[in-house]
XYZ file of C-alpha atoms in Angstrom:
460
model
C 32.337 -60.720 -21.892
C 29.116 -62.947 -20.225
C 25.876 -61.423 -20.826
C 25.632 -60.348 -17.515
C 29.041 -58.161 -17.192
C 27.678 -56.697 -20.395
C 24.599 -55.786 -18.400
C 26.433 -54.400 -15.800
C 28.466 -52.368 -17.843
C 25.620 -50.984 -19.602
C 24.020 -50.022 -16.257
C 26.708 -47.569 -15.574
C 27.424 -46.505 -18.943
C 24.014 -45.146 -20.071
C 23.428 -42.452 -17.373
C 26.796 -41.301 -17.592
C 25.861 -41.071 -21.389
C 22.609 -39.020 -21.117
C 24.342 -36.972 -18.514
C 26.982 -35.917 -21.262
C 24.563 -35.585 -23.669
C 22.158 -33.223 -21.598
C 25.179 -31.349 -20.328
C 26.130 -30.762 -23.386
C 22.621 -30.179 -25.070
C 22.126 -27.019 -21.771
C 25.860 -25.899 -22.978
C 24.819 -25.682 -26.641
C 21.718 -23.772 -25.721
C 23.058 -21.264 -23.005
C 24.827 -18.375 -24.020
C 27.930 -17.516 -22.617
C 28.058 -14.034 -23.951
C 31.198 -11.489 -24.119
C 32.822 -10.878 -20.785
C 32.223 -7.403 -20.721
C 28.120 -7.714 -20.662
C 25.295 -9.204 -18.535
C 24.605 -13.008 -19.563
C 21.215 -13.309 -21.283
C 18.028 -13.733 -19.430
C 19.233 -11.970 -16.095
C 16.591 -9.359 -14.856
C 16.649 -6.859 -12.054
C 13.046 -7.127 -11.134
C 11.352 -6.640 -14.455
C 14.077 -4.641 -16.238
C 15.783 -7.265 -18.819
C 19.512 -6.314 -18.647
C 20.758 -8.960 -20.745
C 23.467 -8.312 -23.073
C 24.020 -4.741 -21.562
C 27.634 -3.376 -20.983
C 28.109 -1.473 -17.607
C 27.234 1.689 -19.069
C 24.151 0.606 -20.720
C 22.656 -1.293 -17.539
C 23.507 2.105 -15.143
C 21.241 3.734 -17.173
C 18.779 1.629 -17.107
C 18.871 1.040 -13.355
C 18.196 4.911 -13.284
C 15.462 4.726 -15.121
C 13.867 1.807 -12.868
C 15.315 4.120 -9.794
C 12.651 6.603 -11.347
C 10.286 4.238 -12.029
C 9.738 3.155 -8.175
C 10.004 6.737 -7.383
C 6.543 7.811 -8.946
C 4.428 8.707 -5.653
C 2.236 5.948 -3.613
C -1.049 6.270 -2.001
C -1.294 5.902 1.988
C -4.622 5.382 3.667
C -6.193 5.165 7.470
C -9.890 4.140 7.319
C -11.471 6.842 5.149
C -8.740 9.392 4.853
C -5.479 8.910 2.112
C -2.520 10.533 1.517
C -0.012 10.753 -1.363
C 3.704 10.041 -0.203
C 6.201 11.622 -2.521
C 8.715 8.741 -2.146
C 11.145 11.596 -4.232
C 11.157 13.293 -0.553
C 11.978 9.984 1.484
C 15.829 9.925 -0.517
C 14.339 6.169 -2.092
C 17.200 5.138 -3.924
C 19.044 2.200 -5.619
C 22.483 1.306 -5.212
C 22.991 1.367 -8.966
C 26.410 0.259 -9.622
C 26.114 -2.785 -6.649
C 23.145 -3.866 -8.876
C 24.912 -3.908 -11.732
C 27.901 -5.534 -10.457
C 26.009 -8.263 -8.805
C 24.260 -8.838 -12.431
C 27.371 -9.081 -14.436
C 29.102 -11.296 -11.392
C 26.306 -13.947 -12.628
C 27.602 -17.040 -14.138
C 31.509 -15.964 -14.166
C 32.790 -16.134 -10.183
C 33.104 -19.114 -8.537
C 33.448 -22.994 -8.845
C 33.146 -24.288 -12.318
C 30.255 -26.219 -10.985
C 28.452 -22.410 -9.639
C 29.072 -21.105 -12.831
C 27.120 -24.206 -14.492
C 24.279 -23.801 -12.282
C 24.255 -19.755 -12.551
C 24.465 -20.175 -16.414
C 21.496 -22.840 -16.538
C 19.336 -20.667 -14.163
C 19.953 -17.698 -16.652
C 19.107 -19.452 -19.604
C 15.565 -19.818 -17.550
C 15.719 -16.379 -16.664
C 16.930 -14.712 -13.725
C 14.911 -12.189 -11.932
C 17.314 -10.197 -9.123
C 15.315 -8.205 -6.366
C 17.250 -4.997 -5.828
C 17.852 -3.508 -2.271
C 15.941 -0.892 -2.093
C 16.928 2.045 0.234
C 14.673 4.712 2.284
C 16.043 7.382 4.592
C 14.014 6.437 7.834
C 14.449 10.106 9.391
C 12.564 11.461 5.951
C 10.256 9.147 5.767
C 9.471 10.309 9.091
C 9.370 13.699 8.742
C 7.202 13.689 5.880
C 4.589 11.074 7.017
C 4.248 13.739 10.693
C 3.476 16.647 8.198
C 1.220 14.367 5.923
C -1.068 12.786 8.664
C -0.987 15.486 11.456
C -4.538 15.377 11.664
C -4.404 11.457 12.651
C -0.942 11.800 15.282
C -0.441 12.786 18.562
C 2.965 13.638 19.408
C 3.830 12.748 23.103
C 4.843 15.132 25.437
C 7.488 14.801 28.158
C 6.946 15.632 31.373
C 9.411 18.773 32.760
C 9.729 21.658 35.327
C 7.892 24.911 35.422
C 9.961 27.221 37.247
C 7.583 30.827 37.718
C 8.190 34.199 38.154
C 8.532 33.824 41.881
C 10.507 30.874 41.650
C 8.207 27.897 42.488
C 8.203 24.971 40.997
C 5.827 23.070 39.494
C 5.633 19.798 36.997
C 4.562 19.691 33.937
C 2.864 16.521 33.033
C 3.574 14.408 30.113
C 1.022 11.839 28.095
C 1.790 9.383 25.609
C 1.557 10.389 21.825
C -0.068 8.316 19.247
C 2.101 8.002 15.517
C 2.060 6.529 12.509
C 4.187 2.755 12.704
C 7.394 4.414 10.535
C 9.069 0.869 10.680
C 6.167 -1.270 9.617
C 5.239 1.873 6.772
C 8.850 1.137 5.739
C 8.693 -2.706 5.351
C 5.400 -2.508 3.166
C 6.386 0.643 1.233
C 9.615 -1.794 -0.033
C 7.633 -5.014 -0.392
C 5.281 -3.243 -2.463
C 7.522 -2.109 -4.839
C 9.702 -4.937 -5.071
C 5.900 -6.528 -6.116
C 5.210 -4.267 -8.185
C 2.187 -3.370 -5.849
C 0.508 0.173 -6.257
C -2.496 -0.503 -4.149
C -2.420 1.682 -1.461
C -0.718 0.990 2.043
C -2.763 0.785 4.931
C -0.721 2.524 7.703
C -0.387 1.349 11.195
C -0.648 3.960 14.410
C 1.135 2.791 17.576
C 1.282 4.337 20.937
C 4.555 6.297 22.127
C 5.557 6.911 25.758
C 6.754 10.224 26.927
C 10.667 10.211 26.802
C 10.321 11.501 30.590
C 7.314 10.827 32.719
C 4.994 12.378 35.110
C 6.162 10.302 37.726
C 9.806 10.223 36.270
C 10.131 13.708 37.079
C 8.573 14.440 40.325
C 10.897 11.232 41.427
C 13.894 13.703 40.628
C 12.767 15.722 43.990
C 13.015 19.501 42.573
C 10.995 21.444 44.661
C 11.915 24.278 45.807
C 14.679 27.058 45.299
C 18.009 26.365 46.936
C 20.634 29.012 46.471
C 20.839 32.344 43.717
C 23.272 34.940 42.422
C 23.774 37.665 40.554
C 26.263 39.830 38.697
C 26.507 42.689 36.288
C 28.321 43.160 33.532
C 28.656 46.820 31.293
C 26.617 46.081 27.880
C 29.169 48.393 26.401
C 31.790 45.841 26.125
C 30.370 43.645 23.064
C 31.715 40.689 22.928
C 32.299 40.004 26.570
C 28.442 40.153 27.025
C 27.635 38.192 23.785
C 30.335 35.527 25.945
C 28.447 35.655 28.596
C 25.558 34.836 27.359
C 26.332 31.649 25.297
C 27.950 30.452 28.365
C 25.335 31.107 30.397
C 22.939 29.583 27.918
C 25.002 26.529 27.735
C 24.321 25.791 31.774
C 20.597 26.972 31.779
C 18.676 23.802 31.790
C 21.077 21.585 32.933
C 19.717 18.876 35.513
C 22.497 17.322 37.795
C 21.694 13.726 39.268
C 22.008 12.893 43.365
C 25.915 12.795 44.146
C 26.916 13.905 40.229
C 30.370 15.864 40.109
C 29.821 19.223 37.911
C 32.540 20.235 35.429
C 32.045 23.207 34.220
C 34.366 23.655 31.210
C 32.923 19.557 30.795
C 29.214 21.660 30.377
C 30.413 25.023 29.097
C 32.703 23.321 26.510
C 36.164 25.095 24.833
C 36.206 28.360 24.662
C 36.375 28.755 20.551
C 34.515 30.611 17.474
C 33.402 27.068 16.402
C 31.089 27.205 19.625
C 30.412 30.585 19.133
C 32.701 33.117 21.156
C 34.607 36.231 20.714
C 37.622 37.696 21.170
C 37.073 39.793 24.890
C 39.470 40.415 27.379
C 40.607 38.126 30.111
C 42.885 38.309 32.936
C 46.635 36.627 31.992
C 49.843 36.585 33.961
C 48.075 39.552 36.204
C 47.179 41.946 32.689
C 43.936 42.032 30.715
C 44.443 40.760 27.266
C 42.162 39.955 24.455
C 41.283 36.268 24.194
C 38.679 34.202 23.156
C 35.721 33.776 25.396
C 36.667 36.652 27.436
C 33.538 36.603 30.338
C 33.203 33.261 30.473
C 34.671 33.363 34.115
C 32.024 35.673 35.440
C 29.541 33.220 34.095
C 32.112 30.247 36.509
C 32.248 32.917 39.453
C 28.220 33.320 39.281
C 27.942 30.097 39.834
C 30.428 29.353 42.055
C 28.556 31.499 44.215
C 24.894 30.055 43.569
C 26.493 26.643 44.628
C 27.961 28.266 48.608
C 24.670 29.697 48.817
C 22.671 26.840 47.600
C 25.276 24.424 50.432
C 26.232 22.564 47.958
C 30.329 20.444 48.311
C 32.867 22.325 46.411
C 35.142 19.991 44.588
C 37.863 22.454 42.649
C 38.135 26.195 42.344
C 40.951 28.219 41.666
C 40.975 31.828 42.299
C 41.829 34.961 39.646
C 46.034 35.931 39.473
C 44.061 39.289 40.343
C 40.558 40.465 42.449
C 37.772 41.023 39.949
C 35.226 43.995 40.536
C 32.130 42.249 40.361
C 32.304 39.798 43.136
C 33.503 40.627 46.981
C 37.075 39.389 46.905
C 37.785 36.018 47.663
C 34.407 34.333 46.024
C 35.389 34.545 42.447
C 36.390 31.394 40.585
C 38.491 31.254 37.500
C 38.504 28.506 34.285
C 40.704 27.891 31.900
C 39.417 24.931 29.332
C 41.516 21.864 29.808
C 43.355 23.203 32.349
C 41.403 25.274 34.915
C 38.277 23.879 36.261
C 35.469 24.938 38.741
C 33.394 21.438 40.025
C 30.722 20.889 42.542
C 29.019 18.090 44.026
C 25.191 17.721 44.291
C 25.592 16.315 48.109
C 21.554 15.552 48.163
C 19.452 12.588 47.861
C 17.952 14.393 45.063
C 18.490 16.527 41.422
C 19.345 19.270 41.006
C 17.859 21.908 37.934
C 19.919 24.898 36.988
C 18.262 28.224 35.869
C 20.872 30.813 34.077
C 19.990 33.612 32.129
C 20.787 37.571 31.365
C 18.680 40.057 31.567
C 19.182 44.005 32.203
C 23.056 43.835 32.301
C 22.225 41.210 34.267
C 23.537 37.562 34.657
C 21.455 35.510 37.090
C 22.146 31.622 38.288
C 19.721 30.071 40.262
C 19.562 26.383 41.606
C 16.735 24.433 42.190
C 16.534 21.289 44.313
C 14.631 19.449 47.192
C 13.456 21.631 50.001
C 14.567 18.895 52.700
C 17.953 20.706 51.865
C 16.885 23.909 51.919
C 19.269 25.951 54.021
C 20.033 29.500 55.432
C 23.241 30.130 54.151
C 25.820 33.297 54.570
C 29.378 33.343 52.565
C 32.374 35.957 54.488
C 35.172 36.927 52.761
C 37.827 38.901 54.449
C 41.399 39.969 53.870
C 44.051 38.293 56.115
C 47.564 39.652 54.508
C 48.170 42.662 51.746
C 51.224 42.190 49.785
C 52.809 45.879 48.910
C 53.768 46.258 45.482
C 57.718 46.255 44.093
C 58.779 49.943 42.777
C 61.226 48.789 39.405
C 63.235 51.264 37.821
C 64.057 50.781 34.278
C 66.193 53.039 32.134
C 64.912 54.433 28.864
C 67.216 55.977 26.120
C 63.986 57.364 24.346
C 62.641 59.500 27.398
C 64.861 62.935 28.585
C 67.342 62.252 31.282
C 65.533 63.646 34.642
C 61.980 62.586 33.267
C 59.869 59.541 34.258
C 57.219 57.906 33.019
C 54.953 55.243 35.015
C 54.849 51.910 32.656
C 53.121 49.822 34.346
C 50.830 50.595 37.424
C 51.554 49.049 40.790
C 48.638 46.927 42.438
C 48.800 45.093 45.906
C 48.035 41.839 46.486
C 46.288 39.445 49.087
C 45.964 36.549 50.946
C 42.041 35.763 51.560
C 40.202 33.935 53.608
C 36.566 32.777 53.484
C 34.146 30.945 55.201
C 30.395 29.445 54.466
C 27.508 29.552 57.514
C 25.277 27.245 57.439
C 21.843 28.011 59.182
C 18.722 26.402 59.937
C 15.817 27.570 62.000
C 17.793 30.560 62.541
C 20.505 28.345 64.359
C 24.203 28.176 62.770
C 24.354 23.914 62.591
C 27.378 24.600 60.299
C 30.709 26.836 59.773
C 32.638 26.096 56.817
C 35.832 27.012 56.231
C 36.370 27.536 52.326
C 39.146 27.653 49.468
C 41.791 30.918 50.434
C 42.764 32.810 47.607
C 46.318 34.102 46.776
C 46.040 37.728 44.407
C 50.107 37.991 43.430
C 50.931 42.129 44.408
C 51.830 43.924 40.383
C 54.766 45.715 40.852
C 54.968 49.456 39.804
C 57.515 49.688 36.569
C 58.916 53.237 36.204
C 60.459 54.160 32.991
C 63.299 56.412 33.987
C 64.449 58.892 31.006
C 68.527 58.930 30.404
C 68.676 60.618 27.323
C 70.528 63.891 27.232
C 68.527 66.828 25.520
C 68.695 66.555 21.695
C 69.708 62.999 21.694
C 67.182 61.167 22.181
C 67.294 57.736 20.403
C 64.020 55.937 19.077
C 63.932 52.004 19.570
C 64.744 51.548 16.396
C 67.737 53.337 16.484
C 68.708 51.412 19.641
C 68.023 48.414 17.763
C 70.462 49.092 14.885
């Protein structure tokens, strides 16, 4: 070999050499330690979990948990504050920290686990993620610094005793930066920093404007009804009024479709009703949400008289009592409906309440469509009732009972006059309404004297 291959050689061969050699010198010196515990010289922030088993290391992540949990000063110019940050649910993800500490150095490309190994033997500090419920934090911050917020308040409708209407302004509210707080409250204790934060107030728009709301063009008081109801019967009242409840309030955009059972929701004691009766196959029968269809006729009626479009209604199998016939409108959730339209350039605002025995529905809207309006209902056929004749082994031959009582039924019309300036501009003709006749069901006696037979003898 010339002097200069040798030279060559050696240039290749002596890196390669101290390469081995320091490989092997960082091997010697790093610990590999037993699979079932943190490698040496891995940290979670300060806390030194090396050689820990699982158990050991959730333990101690508690205890750092509770460490960052101690309370923290806040401050805005001369006035401070002490945060609980118990109250603001700050927690750890305890066994993700630990996993991702005993994942060091063992997942991973031969050549990752080197490197992870090496920067262990150095000393490994992790930086936990560190978790605050926003909401609390919120909460407790308003309480905390009321004396430095201003919470903003969104503009609405005044409706008075006499029915006017009137807007209620809104301003913008002035509170505490929660996001920001949030950042600095975690960087801070990922530091290690107890000084105390600094907080940061920004301004907050009304979630409905001034000018957002007299935009929606409710001015005036377009069409009312009212119906009683007898405050004996319970539950039918205590339906009535969550259903009314669940309309009052509601604001209904230019050309919107109204679904009532979409507002009013099912009928069940998870939204709050009671068993009351309601009309079925032409009979009264207990049912849920018994009442709820006075609360659909009310309005049904608010809407002819406030000349609003009627998009589906669907008359009662029988008349009701507290409507004139022909104006009452049933529902039946997910399969009856009573909709609307709001046919105006403008919104509409729904008042409904009970008071005195009382249910009331009034609509409120834009006096450019603010009509004279008159509803007729008439009868234009009566359907006699059926007399059936059944026989009955448990009554005495010659005597009869009346089972079930006979009721007639009609064909209505109706029709909606529209007014203005005293001047009819407008005759509507409406939905008719079918009320199926209830035949008259006799119970005929056949039994001779002294033999009458119960049912369940007729049954054996």
């Amino acid at each position: 070999m010339t002097k200069h291959r040798f030279k060559k050689h050696t240039f290749f061969i002596l890196p390669l050499v101290t390469l081995v050699i320091l490989v092997s010198y960082l091997i010697l010196n790093m610990s590999f330690g037993p699979a079932n515990k943190i490698l040496p010289g891995v940290y979670l922030m300060d806390l030194n979990l090396s050689n820990m088993d699982r158990h050991q290391a959730l333990r101690a992540v508690q205890q750092l948990q509770n460490r960052l949990s101690q309370p923290v000063t806040l401050k805005y110019q001369d006035m401070q504050w002490t945060l609980p940050l118990k109250r603001i649910g700050l927690k750890l993800d305890a066994r993700a920290e630990v996993q991702r500490a005993m994942d060091i150095g063992r997942y991973g490309s031969p050549w990752r686990k080197f490197v992870e190994r090496r920067q262990a033997h150095r000393g490994i500090h992790l930086k936990p993620q560190i978790y605050i419920d926003t909401n609390l934090l919120e909460q407790v911050v308003a309480e905390a610094t009321e004396a430095i917020i201003l919470p903003p308040r969104d503009a609405g409708l005044v409706i008075n005793a006499d029915d006017s209407v009137e807007v209620s302004p809104g301003h913008a509210g002035r509170l505490v930066d929660v996001d920001k707080l949030r950042q600095d409250l975690i960087h801070n204790l990922l530091q290690g920093n107890r000084e105390p934060i600094e907080l940061k107030l920004i301004e907050v728009a009304p979630g409905h404007s001034t000018e957002e709301v007299k935009a929606m063009g409710v001015d005036t008081l377009l069409g009312s009804y009212s119906t009683h109801f007898d405050p004996n019967m319970v539950n039918r009242t205590y339906n009535i009024s969550v259903a009314a409840a669940a309309l009052d309030g509601l604001t209904i955009s230019p050309h919107e479709v109204v679904s009532f059972n979409d507002v009013v929701g099912p009928r069940s004691t998870e939204a709050g009703y009671k068993s009351a009766p309601v009309i079925i196959n032409n009979e009264l029968v207990d049912d849920f949400g018994g009442g709820v269809c006075q609360v659909s006729t009310t309005l049904y009626n608010a809407v002819l008289l406030s000349n609003l479009e009627i998009v589906e209604r669907t008359n009662h199998s029988i008349p009701i009592q507290y409507v004139p016939i022909g104006r009452d409108a049933t529902v039946v959730f997910d399969a009856v409906d009573f909709k609307f339209r709001n046919n105006t350039d403008y919104w509409l605002y729904i008042q409904s309440y009970v008071s005195d025995n009382t249910l009331y529905i009034k609509i409120f809207g834009n006096s450019r469509y603010k009509r004279e309006v008159v509803v007729r209902s008439w009868i234009e056929e009566t359907y006699n009732p059926e007399t059936v004749i059944e026989k009955d082994y448990s009554i005495k031959a010659g005597d009869r009972v009346v089972k079930q009582k006979g009721m007639p039924g009609y064909r209505v019309a109706a029709e909606r006059v529209v007014m203005q300036d005293g001047r009819v501009i407008k005759t509507e003709k409406l939905p008719s309404s079918i009320y199926k006749a209830r035949n008259e069901i006799i119970s005929e006696g056949m039994a001779e004297p002294g033999a009458i037979l119960s049912n369940q003898d007729l049954n054996e």
